Tab-separated table of C-alpha atoms in Angstrom:
chain	number	residue	atom	x	y	z
A	239	LEU	CA	-0.084	-0.033	-0.104
A	240	ALA	CA	3.193	2.317	0.589
A	241	VAL	CA	4.306	2.041	-3.079
A	242	VAL	CA	0.713	2.574	-4.462
A	243	SER	CA	0.203	5.525	-2.044
A	244	ALA	CA	3.273	6.883	-2.742
A	245	VAL	CA	2.959	6.848	-6.762
A	246	LEU	CA	-0.708	8.364	-6.164
A	247	ARG	CA	0.207	11.127	-4.193
A	248	ALA	CA	3.302	12.132	-7.093
A	249	HIS	CA	1.024	11.599	-9.843
A	250	ALA	CA	-2.394	12.527	-8.905
A	251	PRO	CA	-2.437	14.171	-5.698
A	252	LYS	CA	-5.751	15.944	-6.166
A	253	HIS	CA	-7.659	12.719	-6.412
A	254	ARG	CA	-9.724	10.823	-4.564
A	255	VAL	CA	-8.783	6.698	-5.356
A	256	TYR	CA	-10.927	3.613	-4.914
A	257	ALA	CA	-9.509	0.243	-5.534
A	258	PHE	CA	-12.073	-2.145	-6.600
A	259	GLY	CA	-12.099	-5.495	-8.387
A	260	SER	CA	-10.672	-8.547	-7.847
A	261	ARG	CA	-7.597	-7.293	-5.513
A	262	VAL	CA	-10.252	-6.098	-3.142
A	263	VAL	CA	-10.859	-8.328	-0.504
A	264	THR	CA	-14.030	-8.078	1.825
A	265	SER	CA	-14.443	-11.792	2.723
A	266	LYS	CA	-13.038	-15.292	2.845
A	267	ALA	CA	-15.034	-15.739	-0.369
A	268	ASP	CA	-13.505	-12.684	-2.077
A	269	GLN	CA	-9.873	-14.357	-1.692
A	270	ALA	CA	-10.842	-17.196	-4.079
A	271	ARG	CA	-11.071	-14.415	-6.631
A	272	ILE	CA	-7.273	-13.164	-6.658
A	273	LYS	CA	-5.292	-15.056	-8.991
A	274	PRO	CA	-1.361	-14.773	-9.486
A	275	HIS	CA	-1.998	-12.587	-12.565
A	276	SER	CA	-5.285	-10.192	-10.911
A	277	ASP	CA	-4.250	-7.010	-11.534
A	278	LEU	CA	-5.024	-3.638	-8.972
A	279	ASP	CA	-7.869	-1.763	-10.811
A	280	LEU	CA	-7.884	1.903	-9.456
A	281	ALA	CA	-10.782	4.597	-10.053
A	282	LEU	CA	-9.653	7.689	-10.011
A	283	GLU	CA	-12.320	10.632	-8.541
A	284	GLY	CA	-11.088	14.410	-9.452
A	285	PRO	CA	-9.986	16.707	-12.213
A	286	LYS	CA	-9.278	14.749	-15.717
A	287	LEU	CA	-5.715	13.882	-15.804
A	288	ARG	CA	-4.043	15.694	-18.732
A	289	PRO	CA	-2.208	12.917	-21.236
A	290	GLU	CA	0.895	13.451	-19.867
A	291	GLN	CA	-0.049	12.970	-16.327
A	292	ALA	CA	-1.580	9.483	-17.352
A	293	PHE	CA	1.533	8.350	-19.231
A	294	ALA	CA	3.403	9.420	-15.371
A	295	LEU	CA	0.935	7.580	-13.704
A	296	ARG	CA	0.701	4.684	-15.860
A	297	GLU	CA	4.881	4.290	-16.422
A	298	ALA	CA	5.446	5.186	-12.147
A	299	PHE	CA	3.483	1.643	-11.192
A	300	SER	CA	5.018	-0.291	-14.292
A	301	ASP	CA	8.281	0.924	-13.033
A	302	SER	CA	7.638	0.367	-9.152
A	303	ASP	CA	8.244	-2.636	-7.506
A	304	LEU	CA	4.626	-4.056	-6.767
A	305	PRO	CA	4.116	-7.641	-7.865
A	306	MET	CA	0.768	-6.931	-10.405
A	307	ARG	CA	-0.022	-4.565	-12.602
A	308	VAL	CA	-1.905	-1.478	-12.253
A	309	ASP	CA	-4.950	-0.207	-14.092
A	310	ALA	CA	-6.119	3.494	-13.132
A	311	VAL	CA	-9.387	4.757	-14.965
A	312	ALA	CA	-11.147	8.097	-14.426
A	313	LEU	CA	-14.280	6.818	-12.339
A	314	ASN	CA	-16.488	9.034	-14.278
A	315	ASP	CA	-15.355	6.674	-17.559
A	316	LEU	CA	-16.445	3.655	-15.891
A	317	PRO	CA	-20.282	2.555	-17.284
A	318	LYS	CA	-23.166	4.163	-15.567
A	319	GLY	CA	-24.614	2.240	-12.751
A	320	TRP	CA	-20.861	0.693	-12.169
A	321	GLU	CA	-20.511	0.215	-8.308
A	322	ILE	CA	-17.501	0.516	-6.764
A	323	ARG	CA	-17.443	-1.695	-3.482
A	324	GLY	CA	-13.907	-1.012	-2.753
A	325	TRP	CA	-11.354	0.547	-0.918
A	326	ARG	CA	-10.524	4.234	-0.819
A	327	VAL	CA	-6.798	4.535	-1.131
Protein backbone atom coordinates (compact mmCIF):
# COMPACT_ATOMS: atom_id res chain seq x y z
CA LEU A 1 0.00 0.00 0.00
CA ALA A 2 2.92 2.34 0.66
CA VAL A 3 4.13 2.11 -2.96
CA VAL A 4 0.63 2.69 -4.35
CA SER A 5 0.10 5.67 -2.05
CA ALA A 6 3.48 7.20 -2.96
CA VAL A 7 2.81 6.92 -6.70
CA LEU A 8 -0.66 8.42 -6.30
CA ARG A 9 0.62 11.31 -4.15
CA ALA A 10 3.23 12.08 -6.79
CA HIS A 11 1.03 11.77 -9.89
CA ALA A 12 -2.61 12.27 -8.82
CA PRO A 13 -2.46 14.30 -5.60
CA LYS A 14 -5.86 15.97 -6.07
CA HIS A 15 -7.78 12.75 -6.60
CA ARG A 16 -9.74 10.41 -4.39
CA VAL A 17 -8.78 6.92 -5.36
CA TYR A 18 -10.83 3.75 -4.95
CA ALA A 19 -9.48 0.24 -5.32
CA PHE A 20 -11.98 -2.17 -6.85
CA GLY A 21 -12.07 -5.50 -8.61
CA SER A 22 -10.65 -8.87 -7.70
CA ARG A 23 -7.79 -7.57 -5.53
CA VAL A 24 -10.22 -5.95 -3.07
CA VAL A 25 -10.87 -8.52 -0.39
CA THR A 26 -13.74 -7.86 2.00
CA SER A 27 -14.48 -11.47 2.95
CA LYS A 28 -12.92 -14.92 2.87
CA ALA A 29 -14.99 -15.72 -0.22
CA ASP A 30 -13.33 -12.81 -2.05
CA GLN A 31 -9.89 -14.34 -1.57
CA ALA A 32 -10.73 -17.11 -4.04
CA ARG A 33 -11.10 -14.52 -6.84
CA ILE A 34 -7.48 -13.39 -6.56
CA LYS A 35 -5.27 -15.10 -9.10
CA PRO A 36 -1.49 -14.63 -9.49
CA HIS A 37 -2.13 -12.63 -12.67
CA SER A 38 -4.87 -10.41 -11.14
CA ASP A 39 -4.24 -6.71 -11.57
CA LEU A 40 -5.02 -3.88 -9.16
CA ASP A 41 -7.89 -1.73 -10.43
CA LEU A 42 -8.02 1.89 -9.31
CA ALA A 43 -10.75 4.45 -10.00
CA LEU A 44 -9.65 8.09 -9.78
CA GLU A 45 -12.19 10.73 -8.79
CA GLY A 46 -11.16 14.29 -9.52
CA PRO A 47 -9.97 16.51 -12.33
CA LYS A 48 -9.29 14.78 -15.64
CA LEU A 49 -5.62 13.89 -15.98
CA ARG A 50 -3.83 15.46 -18.91
CA PRO A 51 -2.37 12.84 -21.28
CA GLU A 52 1.16 13.40 -20.00
CA GLN A 53 -0.04 12.99 -16.40
CA ALA A 54 -1.84 9.74 -17.24
CA PHE A 55 1.28 8.46 -19.01
CA ALA A 56 3.50 9.38 -16.04
CA LEU A 57 1.11 7.60 -13.66
CA ARG A 58 1.09 4.41 -15.77
CA GLU A 59 4.88 4.58 -16.13
CA ALA A 60 5.40 5.05 -12.38
CA PHE A 61 3.30 2.00 -11.60
CA SER A 62 5.05 0.00 -14.31
CA ASP A 63 8.49 0.98 -12.96
CA SER A 64 7.54 0.24 -9.35
CA ASP A 65 8.36 -2.99 -7.58
CA LEU A 66 4.68 -3.95 -7.24
CA PRO A 67 4.13 -7.63 -8.03
CA MET A 68 1.04 -6.89 -10.14
CA ARG A 69 -0.06 -4.62 -12.98
CA VAL A 70 -2.03 -1.54 -11.95
CA ASP A 71 -4.90 -0.20 -14.07
CA ALA A 72 -6.06 3.31 -13.22
CA VAL A 73 -9.25 4.68 -14.77
CA ALA A 74 -11.29 7.83 -14.26
CA LEU A 75 -14.28 7.14 -12.06
CA ASN A 76 -16.48 9.03 -14.55
CA ASP A 77 -15.35 6.74 -17.38
CA LEU A 78 -16.83 3.65 -15.74
CA PRO A 79 -20.20 2.51 -17.10
CA LYS A 80 -23.32 4.07 -15.59
CA GLY A 81 -24.60 2.03 -12.70
CA TRP A 82 -21.17 0.51 -12.07
CA GLU A 83 -20.87 0.01 -8.37
CA ILE A 84 -17.50 0.66 -6.78
CA ARG A 85 -17.36 -1.61 -3.79
CA GLY A 86 -13.81 -1.16 -2.74
CA TRP A 87 -11.40 0.65 -0.55
CA ARG A 88 -10.55 4.32 -0.66
CA VAL A 89 -6.78 4.60 -1.06
